[in-house]
Coordinates of C-alpha atoms in Angstrom, one line a residue:
Chain A
V1 CA 131.4 121.2 162.0
G2 CA 133.2 118.8 159.8
E3 CA 130.4 117.3 157.7
G4 CA 131.2 116.4 154.1
P5 CA 128.6 116.1 151.4
S6 CA 128.1 112.4 152.2
V7 CA 126.6 113.2 155.6
G8 CA 122.8 113.2 155.4
F9 CA 120.6 116.2 156.2
A10 CA 119.5 114.9 159.6
D11 CA 123.0 114.5 160.8
R12 CA 124.2 117.8 159.4
L13 CA 121.3 119.4 161.2
A14 CA 122.0 117.5 164.4
A15 CA 125.6 118.7 164.5
L16 CA 124.6 122.3 163.7
V17 CA 121.9 122.4 166.4
E18 CA 124.4 121.3 169.0
E19 CA 127.0 123.7 167.8
R20 CA 124.7 126.7 167.7
R21 CA 122.5 125.6 170.6
S22 CA 119.6 126.6 168.5
Q23 CA 116.5 124.9 166.9
I24 CA 115.3 128.1 165.3
V25 CA 114.4 128.2 161.6
L26 CA 114.1 131.7 160.1
G27 CA 111.1 131.8 157.9
L28 CA 111.4 134.0 154.8
D29 CA 108.0 135.0 153.5
P30 CA 108.8 138.3 151.9
D31 CA 105.8 140.6 151.3
P32 CA 106.8 143.3 148.9
S33 CA 104.5 145.8 150.7
A34 CA 106.2 145.2 154.1
L35 CA 109.9 145.0 153.2
W36 CA 112.5 146.5 155.5
P37 CA 113.2 150.1 154.5
D38 CA 116.9 149.5 153.9
A39 CA 115.9 146.9 151.3
V40 CA 113.7 149.3 149.4
G41 CA 115.8 152.5 149.7
E42 CA 115.2 155.5 147.5
E43 CA 114.2 153.4 144.5
P44 CA 110.5 153.7 144.6
A45 CA 110.7 157.4 144.2
R46 CA 113.3 157.1 141.4
A47 CA 111.2 154.4 139.7
G48 CA 108.2 156.7 139.8
A49 CA 110.2 159.7 138.5
L50 CA 112.2 158.0 135.8
G51 CA 109.4 155.7 134.6
G52 CA 110.1 153.3 131.7
A53 CA 113.5 152.7 130.1
A54 CA 113.4 156.0 128.2
G55 CA 112.9 158.1 131.4
T56 CA 109.7 159.6 130.0
G57 CA 107.8 159.9 133.2
E58 CA 105.5 157.1 132.0
P59 CA 104.8 154.3 134.6
A60 CA 107.4 151.7 134.8
R61 CA 107.0 148.7 132.5
A62 CA 105.7 145.4 133.9
D63 CA 109.0 143.6 133.6
E64 CA 110.9 146.5 135.3
V65 CA 108.4 146.5 138.2
A66 CA 109.0 142.8 138.6
A67 CA 112.8 143.1 138.5
L68 CA 112.9 146.0 140.9
T69 CA 110.6 144.3 143.3
A70 CA 112.5 141.0 143.2
A71 CA 115.8 142.8 143.8
A72 CA 114.3 144.5 146.9
V73 CA 113.0 141.1 148.1
E74 CA 116.4 139.7 147.7
R75 CA 118.0 142.5 149.7
H76 CA 115.3 142.1 152.4
C77 CA 116.1 138.4 152.7
R78 CA 119.9 139.1 152.9
L79 CA 119.4 141.7 155.6
A80 CA 117.1 139.3 157.6
I81 CA 119.7 136.5 157.2
D82 CA 122.5 138.8 158.3
A83 CA 120.5 140.0 161.3
A84 CA 118.8 136.8 162.6
G85 CA 120.8 134.1 160.9
P86 CA 123.5 133.8 163.7
H87 CA 120.7 132.7 166.1
C88 CA 119.3 130.1 163.8
V89 CA 120.2 126.8 162.2
A90 CA 118.2 127.1 159.0
V91 CA 116.1 129.4 156.8
K92 CA 112.8 128.4 155.3
P93 CA 111.9 130.5 152.2
Q94 CA 108.2 130.3 151.3
L95 CA 108.3 129.6 147.6
A96 CA 104.9 131.2 147.0
C97 CA 106.4 134.6 148.0
F98 CA 109.1 134.3 145.3
E99 CA 106.9 132.7 142.5
R100 CA 104.5 135.6 142.7
L101 CA 107.3 137.8 141.3
G102 CA 107.8 135.6 138.2
A103 CA 111.2 134.8 136.7
P104 CA 113.0 137.6 138.6
G105 CA 111.4 136.2 141.8
W106 CA 112.8 132.8 141.1
A107 CA 116.2 134.3 140.6
A108 CA 115.8 136.1 143.9
L109 CA 115.0 132.8 145.5
E110 CA 118.2 131.3 144.1
A111 CA 120.2 134.2 145.4
T112 CA 118.6 133.9 148.8
V113 CA 119.4 130.1 149.0
R114 CA 123.0 130.9 148.2
A115 CA 123.3 133.7 150.7
A116 CA 121.8 131.5 153.5
Q117 CA 124.2 128.7 152.7
Q118 CA 127.2 131.0 152.7
A119 CA 126.1 132.2 156.1
G120 CA 126.4 128.6 157.3
L121 CA 122.6 128.0 157.4
L122 CA 120.7 125.0 156.1
V123 CA 117.9 125.8 153.6
I124 CA 114.5 124.2 153.9
A125 CA 112.4 125.2 150.9
D126 CA 108.8 125.6 152.0
A127 CA 107.4 124.2 148.8
K128 CA 104.7 121.8 149.9
R129 CA 105.1 120.0 146.6
G130 CA 103.3 116.8 145.9
D131 CA 102.5 115.2 142.5
V132 CA 102.3 111.9 140.7
P133 CA 105.6 110.1 140.5
V134 CA 106.8 111.4 137.2
S135 CA 106.1 115.0 138.2
A136 CA 107.4 114.5 141.7
K137 CA 110.7 113.5 140.1
A138 CA 110.6 116.8 138.2
Y139 CA 110.1 118.7 141.4
A140 CA 113.0 116.8 143.0
Q141 CA 115.1 118.0 140.1
A142 CA 113.9 121.5 140.6
L143 CA 114.7 121.5 144.3
V144 CA 117.8 119.5 144.9
G145 CA 118.8 117.6 141.7
E146 CA 119.5 118.5 138.1
T147 CA 117.8 118.0 134.8
P148 CA 119.7 116.4 131.9
G149 CA 119.1 118.0 128.5
P150 CA 120.5 118.6 125.1
Y151 CA 122.8 121.4 126.3
G152 CA 124.0 119.7 129.5
A153 CA 122.5 119.4 132.9
V154 CA 120.5 122.2 134.4
K155 CA 121.1 122.6 138.1
G156 CA 118.2 122.9 140.6
L157 CA 117.9 125.2 143.6
G158 CA 120.3 123.1 145.6
V159 CA 118.4 123.4 148.9
D160 CA 119.2 121.1 151.8
A161 CA 115.6 120.1 152.6
F162 CA 112.0 120.9 151.6
T163 CA 108.4 120.4 152.7
A164 CA 106.2 117.9 150.8
N165 CA 102.5 117.1 150.6
P166 CA 101.6 113.4 151.1
L167 CA 98.0 113.4 149.8
L168 CA 99.1 111.5 146.7
G169 CA 100.6 108.7 148.7
R170 CA 103.8 106.8 149.0
D171 CA 104.8 106.4 145.3
A172 CA 104.5 110.2 144.9
L173 CA 106.8 110.8 148.0
E174 CA 109.5 108.4 147.0
P175 CA 111.1 110.5 144.2
L176 CA 111.4 113.3 146.7
I177 CA 112.8 111.2 149.5
E178 CA 115.2 109.4 147.2
T179 CA 117.1 112.6 146.6
G180 CA 118.7 112.1 150.0
A181 CA 117.8 115.7 151.0
G182 CA 115.7 116.3 154.1
C183 CA 112.0 115.9 153.3
F184 CA 109.4 117.3 155.7
V185 CA 106.1 115.6 155.1
L186 CA 102.9 117.5 156.0
V187 CA 101.3 115.5 158.8
R188 CA 99.3 118.0 160.9
T189 CA 99.5 121.5 159.6
S190 CA 99.0 124.6 161.7
N191 CA 96.0 126.3 160.0
P192 CA 92.5 126.1 161.6
G193 CA 91.0 124.4 158.5
A194 CA 93.4 121.4 158.9
A195 CA 91.1 119.9 161.4
E196 CA 88.3 119.0 159.0
I197 CA 90.6 116.9 156.8
Q198 CA 93.4 115.8 159.0
D199 CA 91.6 115.2 162.3
E200 CA 88.3 113.8 161.1
P201 CA 87.3 111.4 163.8
H202 CA 87.7 108.0 162.4
D203 CA 89.1 105.0 164.3
Q204 CA 92.4 106.4 163.0
P205 CA 92.6 110.1 162.0
L206 CA 94.3 110.9 158.7
Y207 CA 97.3 112.5 160.6
E208 CA 97.9 109.1 162.3
R209 CA 98.0 107.3 159.0
L210 CA 100.3 110.0 157.6
A211 CA 102.5 109.7 160.6
R212 CA 102.8 105.9 160.2
M213 CA 103.7 106.4 156.6
V214 CA 106.4 108.9 157.4
D215 CA 107.9 106.6 160.0
E216 CA 108.0 103.7 157.6
L217 CA 109.5 105.8 154.8
G218 CA 112.1 107.2 157.1
K219 CA 113.5 103.9 158.4
S220 CA 115.8 103.4 155.4
H221 CA 116.9 107.1 155.5
T222 CA 118.3 107.1 159.0
T223 CA 122.0 106.8 158.6
G224 CA 124.1 108.7 161.1
E225 CA 124.8 108.7 164.8
S226 CA 122.1 111.2 165.7
G227 CA 119.4 108.5 165.0
L228 CA 117.3 111.1 163.2
S229 CA 115.9 110.4 159.8
N230 CA 116.0 112.5 156.7
V231 CA 112.3 112.0 156.4
G232 CA 110.8 114.5 158.8
A233 CA 107.3 115.8 159.5
V234 CA 105.5 119.2 159.5
T235 CA 103.5 119.2 162.7
G236 CA 101.9 122.5 163.6
A237 CA 102.8 124.1 166.9
T238 CA 99.2 125.2 167.2
R239 CA 98.1 121.7 168.4
P240 CA 100.8 120.8 171.0
D241 CA 98.4 118.3 172.5
L242 CA 99.0 116.0 169.5
L243 CA 102.8 116.1 169.7
Q244 CA 103.2 113.3 172.3
R245 CA 101.2 110.9 170.1
L246 CA 103.0 112.1 166.9
R247 CA 106.3 111.5 168.6
E248 CA 105.3 108.0 169.5
L249 CA 104.3 107.3 166.0
M250 CA 107.5 108.9 164.4
P251 CA 110.3 108.4 166.9
K252 CA 113.1 109.2 164.4
A253 CA 111.4 112.1 162.5
I254 CA 112.6 115.7 162.8
F255 CA 109.5 117.8 163.5
L256 CA 109.3 121.1 161.7
L257 CA 107.0 123.2 163.9
P258 CA 105.3 126.2 162.3
G259 CA 102.8 128.3 164.2
V260 CA 104.8 129.7 167.1
G261 CA 104.2 133.4 167.6
A262 CA 101.8 135.0 165.2
Q263 CA 99.7 131.8 165.0
G264 CA 99.5 131.4 168.8
G265 CA 101.8 128.5 169.5
S266 CA 104.3 128.6 172.4
P267 CA 107.8 127.1 172.5
E268 CA 107.1 125.8 176.1
D269 CA 104.4 123.4 174.8
L270 CA 106.7 121.7 172.3
A271 CA 108.7 119.5 174.6
P272 CA 107.6 116.1 173.0
A273 CA 109.2 117.2 169.8
F274 CA 112.6 117.5 171.5
A275 CA 112.3 114.4 173.6
T276 CA 114.5 112.2 171.5
H277 CA 117.2 114.6 170.4
P278 CA 117.8 118.4 170.6
A279 CA 117.5 118.5 166.8
G280 CA 114.2 116.5 167.0
G281 CA 112.3 119.7 166.7
L282 CA 112.8 122.9 164.6
I283 CA 110.8 126.0 165.4
A284 CA 109.9 127.9 162.3
A285 CA 109.2 131.6 162.8
S286 CA 108.9 134.3 160.2
R287 CA 106.6 137.1 161.0
S288 CA 107.6 137.1 164.7
I289 CA 111.2 137.6 163.7
V290 CA 111.3 139.5 160.5
G291 CA 108.3 141.6 161.5
A292 CA 109.3 142.1 165.1
H293 CA 109.9 145.8 164.7
A294 CA 106.2 146.3 163.9
Q295 CA 105.6 145.3 167.6
T296 CA 108.7 146.7 169.3
G297 CA 109.5 149.7 167.1
G298 CA 113.0 150.6 166.2
D299 CA 115.4 149.1 163.6
P300 CA 114.1 146.0 161.9
A301 CA 117.4 144.2 162.0
Q302 CA 118.0 144.8 165.7
A303 CA 114.4 143.8 166.5
A304 CA 114.8 140.6 164.4
A305 CA 118.1 139.7 166.1
R306 CA 116.5 140.2 169.5
A307 CA 113.3 138.2 168.6
A308 CA 115.4 135.3 167.2
E309 CA 117.6 135.2 170.2
E310 CA 114.7 135.3 172.7
L311 CA 113.0 132.5 170.8
R312 CA 116.2 130.4 170.7
K313 CA 116.6 130.8 174.5
A314 CA 113.0 129.9 175.2
A315 CA 113.2 126.7 173.1
W316 CA 116.7 125.6 174.3
R317 CA 116.2 124.2 177.8
Chain B
V1 CA 82.4 132.9 121.4
G2 CA 81.5 136.3 122.9
E3 CA 82.7 135.9 126.5
G4 CA 84.0 138.9 128.3
P5 CA 86.3 138.9 131.2
S6 CA 83.3 138.9 133.6
V7 CA 82.3 135.4 132.4
G8 CA 83.6 132.8 134.8
F9 CA 85.9 130.0 133.9
A10 CA 83.3 127.3 133.9
D11 CA 81.1 129.1 131.4
R12 CA 84.0 130.2 129.1
L13 CA 85.0 126.5 129.1
A14 CA 81.4 125.4 128.4
A15 CA 81.1 127.6 125.4
L16 CA 84.5 126.6 124.1
V17 CA 83.8 122.9 124.4
E18 CA 80.6 123.3 122.4
E19 CA 82.3 125.4 119.8
R20 CA 85.3 123.1 119.3
R21 CA 83.4 119.9 120.1
S22 CA 86.4 118.9 122.2
Q23 CA 87.0 118.1 125.8
I24 CA 90.7 117.6 125.3
V25 CA 93.4 119.3 127.4
L26 CA 96.9 119.2 126.0
G27 CA 99.3 118.4 128.8
L28 CA 102.6 120.2 128.5
D29 CA 105.2 118.3 130.6
P30 CA 108.3 119.2 128.6
D31 CA 111.3 116.8 129.3
P32 CA 114.5 118.5 128.0
S33 CA 115.8 115.1 127.0
A34 CA 112.8 114.4 124.8
L35 CA 112.0 117.6 123.0
W36 CA 110.8 117.6 119.4
P37 CA 113.9 117.9 117.1
D38 CA 112.6 121.1 115.6
A39 CA 112.7 122.7 119.0
V40 CA 116.3 121.8 119.6
G41 CA 117.7 122.3 116.1
E42 CA 121.4 122.7 115.6
E43 CA 122.1 124.4 118.9
P44 CA 123.3 121.5 121.0
A45 CA 126.3 121.1 118.6
R46 CA 126.9 124.8 118.5
A47 CA 126.6 125.1 122.3
G48 CA 129.1 122.3 122.6
A49 CA 131.5 123.8 120.1
L50 CA 131.3 127.4 121.2
G51 CA 131.4 126.7 124.9
G52 CA 131.1 129.8 127.1
A53 CA 130.6 133.4 126.2
A54 CA 134.1 133.7 124.9
G55 CA 133.9 130.8 122.5
T56 CA 136.8 129.1 124.2
G57 CA 135.7 125.5 123.7
E58 CA 135.1 125.4 127.5
P59 CA 131.9 123.8 128.6
A60 CA 128.9 126.2 128.6
R61 CA 128.3 128.0 131.8
A62 CA 125.5 126.9 134.1
D63 CA 123.3 130.0 133.3
E64 CA 123.8 129.6 129.6
V65 CA 122.8 125.9 129.8
A66 CA 119.6 126.9 131.7
A67 CA 118.8 129.7 129.2
L68 CA 119.3 127.5 126.1
T69 CA 117.3 124.6 127.6
A70 CA 114.4 126.9 128.6
A71 CA 114.4 128.5 125.1
A72 CA 114.2 125.0 123.6
V73 CA 111.4 124.0 126.0
E74 CA 109.5 127.1 125.0
R75 CA 109.8 126.3 121.3
H76 CA 108.7 122.7 122.0
C77 CA 105.6 123.9 123.7
R78 CA 104.8 126.4 121.0
L79 CA 105.2 123.7 118.3
A80 CA 102.9 121.3 120.4
I81 CA 100.3 124.1 120.8
D82 CA 100.4 124.8 117.0
A83 CA 100.1 121.1 116.2
A84 CA 97.6 119.8 118.7
G85 CA 95.9 123.0 120.0
P86 CA 93.2 123.2 117.3
H87 CA 91.8 119.9 118.5
C88 CA 91.8 120.9 122.2
V89 CA 90.1 123.4 124.5
A90 CA 92.9 124.0 126.9
V91 CA 96.6 123.3 127.7
K92 CA 97.8 122.1 131.1
P93 CA 101.5 123.0 131.7
Q94 CA 103.0 121.0 134.5
L95 CA 104.8 123.6 136.6
A96 CA 107.5 121.2 137.9
C97 CA 108.8 120.8 134.4
F98 CA 109.4 124.6 134.1
E99 CA 110.6 125.2 137.7
R100 CA 113.4 122.7 137.2
L101 CA 114.9 125.1 134.7
G102 CA 115.1 127.9 137.2
A103 CA 114.3 131.5 136.4
P104 CA 114.6 131.0 132.6
G105 CA 112.2 128.1 133.0
W106 CA 109.7 130.4 134.7
A107 CA 110.0 132.8 131.8
A108 CA 109.4 129.9 129.4
L109 CA 106.3 129.1 131.3
E110 CA 105.0 132.7 131.1
A111 CA 105.7 132.7 127.3
T112 CA 103.9 129.3 126.9
V113 CA 100.8 130.6 128.8
R114 CA 100.7 133.6 126.5
A115 CA 101.1 131.5 123.4
A116 CA 98.3 129.1 124.4
Q117 CA 96.0 132.0 125.1
Q118 CA 96.8 133.7 121.8
A119 CA 95.8 130.4 120.2
G120 CA 92.4 130.6 121.8
L121 CA 93.1 128.0 124.4
L122 CA 92.4 128.1 128.1
V123 CA 95.3 127.5 130.4
I124 CA 95.1 125.2 133.4
A125 CA 98.3 125.5 135.5
D126 CA 99.0 122.0 136.9
A127 CA 100.5 123.4 140.1
K128 CA 98.9 121.3 142.8
R129 CA 99.5 124.1 145.2
G130 CA 98.2 124.0 148.7
D131 CA 99.4 125.9 151.8
V132 CA 98.2 127.7 154.9
P133 CA 95.9 130.7 154.1
V134 CA 98.5 133.5 154.0
S135 CA 100.7 131.4 151.6
A136 CA 97.7 130.2 149.6
K137 CA 97.0 133.9 149.0
A138 CA 100.6 134.3 147.7
Y139 CA 100.1 131.4 145.3
A140 CA 96.8 132.9 144.1
Q141 CA 98.8 136.1 143.4
A142 CA 101.4 134.1 141.5
L143 CA 98.9 132.2 139.4
V144 CA 96.1 134.6 138.6
G145 CA 96.4 137.8 140.6
E146 CA 99.0 140.4 141.2
T147 CA 101.2 141.4 144.1
P148 CA 101.2 145.0 145.3
G149 CA 104.6 146.5 146.2
P150 CA 106.7 149.6 146.4
Y151 CA 107.3 149.9 142.6
G152 CA 103.7 149.0 141.6
A153 CA 101.9 145.8 141.2
V154 CA 103.7 142.7 139.9
K155 CA 101.4 140.7 137.6
G156 CA 101.1 136.9 138.1
L157 CA 101.0 134.2 135.4
G158 CA 97.5 135.0 134.4
V159 CA 96.3 131.5 133.8
D160 CA 92.6 130.7 133.5
A161 CA 92.5 127.8 136.0
F162 CA 94.9 125.7 138.2
T163 CA 95.0 122.5 140.2
A164 CA 95.0 122.7 144.0
N165 CA 95.8 120.3 146.9
P166 CA 93.1 120.2 149.6
L167 CA 95.0 118.4 152.4
L168 CA 95.2 121.6 154.4
G169 CA 91.4 122.1 154.4
R170 CA 88.9 124.6 153.5
D171 CA 90.5 127.8 154.8
A172 CA 93.6 127.0 152.7
L173 CA 91.5 126.5 149.5
E174 CA 89.5 129.7 149.9
P175 CA 92.1 132.2 148.8
L176 CA 92.6 130.1 145.7
I177 CA 88.9 129.8 144.9
E178 CA 88.2 133.5 145.6
T179 CA 90.3 134.5 142.7
G180 CA 87.4 133.6 140.5
A181 CA 89.6 131.5 138.3
G182 CA 88.9 127.8 137.8
C183 CA 90.2 125.7 140.7
F184 CA 90.6 121.9 140.2
V185 CA 90.9 120.3 143.6
L186 CA 92.6 117.0 143.9
V187 CA 90.0 114.5 145.0
R188 CA 91.1 111.1 143.6
T189 CA 94.5 111.3 141.8
S190 CA 95.6 108.9 139.1
N191 CA 98.7 107.4 140.6
P192 CA 98.7 103.9 142.2
G193 CA 99.8 105.2 145.6
A194 CA 96.7 107.4 145.9
A195 CA 94.8 104.3 147.1
E196 CA 96.6 104.2 150.5
I197 CA 95.6 107.7 151.5
Q198 CA 92.6 108.6 149.4
D199 CA 90.7 105.2 149.4
E200 CA 91.5 103.9 152.9
P201 CA 88.4 102.0 153.8
H202 CA 86.6 104.0 156.5
D203 CA 82.9 104.5 156.7
Q204 CA 83.7 107.4 154.4
P205 CA 86.9 107.3 152.3
L206 CA 88.9 110.5 152.2
Y207 CA 88.0 111.1 148.5
E208 CA 84.3 111.2 149.5
R209 CA 85.0 113.8 152.2
L210 CA 87.0 115.8 149.7
A211 CA 84.2 115.5 147.1
R212 CA 81.7 116.8 149.6
M213 CA 83.9 119.8 150.4
V214 CA 84.4 120.6 146.7
D215 CA 80.7 120.5 146.1
E216 CA 80.0 122.9 149.0
L217 CA 82.8 125.2 148.1
G218 CA 81.5 125.3 144.5
K219 CA 77.9 126.2 145.2
S220 CA 78.7 129.9 145.4
H221 CA 80.9 129.8 142.4
T222 CA 78.3 128.6 139.9
T223 CA 77.2 131.6 138.0
G224 CA 76.4 131.1 134.4
E225 CA 73.9 129.2 132.3
S226 CA 76.0 126.1 132.0
G227 CA 75.3 125.2 135.6
L228 CA 79.0 124.3 136.0
S229 CA 81.0 125.5 138.9
N230 CA 84.4 127.2 138.8
V231 CA 85.4 124.8 141.6
G232 CA 86.2 121.5 139.8
A233 CA 87.9 118.3 140.8
V234 CA 90.8 116.2 139.7
T235 CA 89.5 112.7 139.4
G236 CA 91.9 110.2 137.8
A237 CA 90.8 108.3 134.7
T238 CA 92.5 105.3 136.1
R239 CA 89.6 104.5 138.5
P240 CA 86.6 105.0 136.3
D241 CA 84.5 102.8 138.7
L242 CA 84.6 105.8 141.1
L243 CA 83.3 108.4 138.7
Q244 CA 79.6 107.6 139.1
R245 CA 79.8 108.1 142.8
L246 CA 82.0 111.2 142.5
R247 CA 79.5 112.7 140.0
E248 CA 76.7 112.1 142.5
L249 CA 78.7 113.9 145.2
M250 CA 79.8 116.8 142.9
P251 CA 77.0 117.4 140.3
K252 CA 78.3 120.8 139.3
A253 CA 82.0 120.2 139.3
I254 CA 84.0 120.0 136.1
F255 CA 86.2 116.8 136.3
L256 CA 89.8 117.1 135.1
L257 CA 90.6 113.5 134.1
P258 CA 94.3 112.7 133.9
G259 CA 95.5 109.2 133.3
V260 CA 94.1 108.4 129.8
G261 CA 96.6 106.8 127.5
A262 CA 100.0 106.3 129.1
Q263 CA 98.6 105.5 132.5
G264 CA 96.0 103.1 131.2
G265 CA 92.7 105.0 131.3
S266 CA 90.3 104.9 128.4
P267 CA 87.9 107.7 127.2
E268 CA 85.0 105.2 126.9
D269 CA 85.0 104.6 130.6
L270 CA 84.5 108.2 131.5
A271 CA 80.8 108.7 130.6
P272 CA 79.7 109.7 134.2
A273 CA 82.0 112.7 134.0
F274 CA 80.1 114.0 131.0
A275 CA 76.6 113.1 132.2
T276 CA 75.7 116.6 133.3
H277 CA 77.2 118.7 130.5
P278 CA 79.6 118.2 127.6
A279 CA 82.1 120.3 129.5
G280 CA 81.6 118.3 132.7
G281 CA 84.7 116.4 131.9
L282 CA 88.1 117.3 130.5
I283 CA 90.5 114.6 129.3
A284 CA 94.1 115.7 130.0
A285 CA 96.7 114.0 127.9
S286 CA 100.3 114.8 127.5
R287 CA 102.6 111.9 126.7
S288 CA 100.0 110.3 124.4
I289 CA 99.8 113.4 122.3
V290 CA 103.1 115.2 122.5
G291 CA 105.0 111.8 122.5
A292 CA 102.8 110.1 119.9
H293 CA 105.6 110.0 117.3
A294 CA 107.5 107.7 119.6
Q295 CA 104.8 105.1 119.0
T296 CA 103.8 105.9 115.4
G297 CA 107.1 107.2 114.0
G298 CA 107.1 110.2 111.6
D299 CA 106.9 113.9 112.3
P300 CA 106.1 114.8 115.9
A301 CA 103.7 117.6 115.0
Q302 CA 101.7 115.4 112.6
A303 CA 101.6 112.5 115.1
A304 CA 100.5 114.9 117.9
A305 CA 97.7 116.4 115.7
R306 CA 96.5 112.9 114.8
A307 CA 96.6 111.7 118.4
A308 CA 94.7 114.7 119.7
E309 CA 92.1 114.4 117.0
E310 CA 91.6 110.7 117.6
L311 CA 91.2 111.3 121.3
R312 CA 88.8 114.2 120.7
K313 CA 86.6 112.0 118.6
A314 CA 86.7 109.1 121.0
A315 CA 85.6 111.3 123.9
W316 CA 82.9 113.3 121.9
R317 CA 79.9 111.1 121.5

């Protein structure tokens, strides 16, 4: 699509959305207990039979279990990217699902990021990070930058965008936004409990204050011809009644819309997100794609490809 | 001090505070560019001279740089624990500083957690995690639980407590709290930008709403004779004028107080935190201990031990 590295996230995304006619983001929330069979293969039996390094029949050692599990998670993600990726514009790995496998899990995350990018997909790290400015800078280094040190610079994950938590305020978001990567700020999340904090009926609910802040922060990060900003917003698809108002408050923001499918949201209700630009909304789906075979039966890869394509068509008017 | 694993975090902490007469938490925010010299040693020169695996004089490969840097960070943390740990009750590793070194960084974090626990210290992971319930459960597995899978269960970090972000509401905090570990919920953070979101003048500022939620969540996690709850609160030491009110709202919560020292807070102003119990407040300090030698000159370990002991005495009335 002809973008160089100097093109911002919003405009790379806008071009890719037009090219692929898709606004679908493949969520990767790998659960080691529900991996695709091809990702696990014969190894559980082998691991049980061979046991530790000496093949003594003892239970596998903790670090072997972590390494085997992380390798299977990585294979699962590659298979999901191969199957559903062609119908999507981005993947969204949930960092919690990799962190819980320790250092091998982080290595699997790095490999998944590379695999998705090699498949022509953008990567949105679902990290929901937020911290005081000095630590936010460290998270920025971890996600998209690099960390100088006595042996040279250590490269970060190298993702294209990430999610961020705004509770700590503007000075805490700035180190993340200044990276130039896409930054999706939590404005109205998709879980039921969000109402208590984010919707509390004041003269101005918290989500409105957050939306105004996102709009202001994004003004100086809108560079290309799409008119979209690198500072986006996470706005749950489970409250479509709020989208019109949120679009008014954040005309340039790309909305990342979790909650379609398993959480009950429907792509038909999301029109305000797309009102400004076809890339103004991204529909994030994980269980309804990667776990589609649990509903439909059959091969997980075929079921995932079918679910992703159905969702793409439903969203693309 | 006689606590078994069935004793909750709050009561283990309470006993340790009394035993060590300290409320100090050693913050570990390792910056690879400012490690103690003994942690780095001669290796930067060697790494530069030897270059890659073949000793060709080429620049070191990316994964070697990450591994060398993470090993130095781990040594730095061990030295800081050896020096300042005896004056403290806990360490607080900032996860961002380890994540930015990739998989080797996560391994260094695991080793640092073990080293601190072997030194008799509690570990509070400064993770500031917060996500929808299914992902919050994955973070809980990463921090204190384990993850079942086809090769057996993968153990998490095994920390004693962690910090958590409440923006997503109660259902998102519950999987973290149900672990039984200590959970410090962000209520009023120490950075300047916190005011815009957390103090916004409504009839009830957000931090008051968060404080009420913390108090309610903590009621069923107060088990031992200390009367302290496993559900604590992060309440920045930079706004001591709020502490009296926050203590009224959260009588059972342990306050984790960042912002003393480098950020301008003073231990003398924190009395309301300690009003209910000597372990009712924990003073988290990192730069002012680990970086004390930058102010005082001399050996980093001696300067850190001195700074930790001075802070301990100032806080302990």
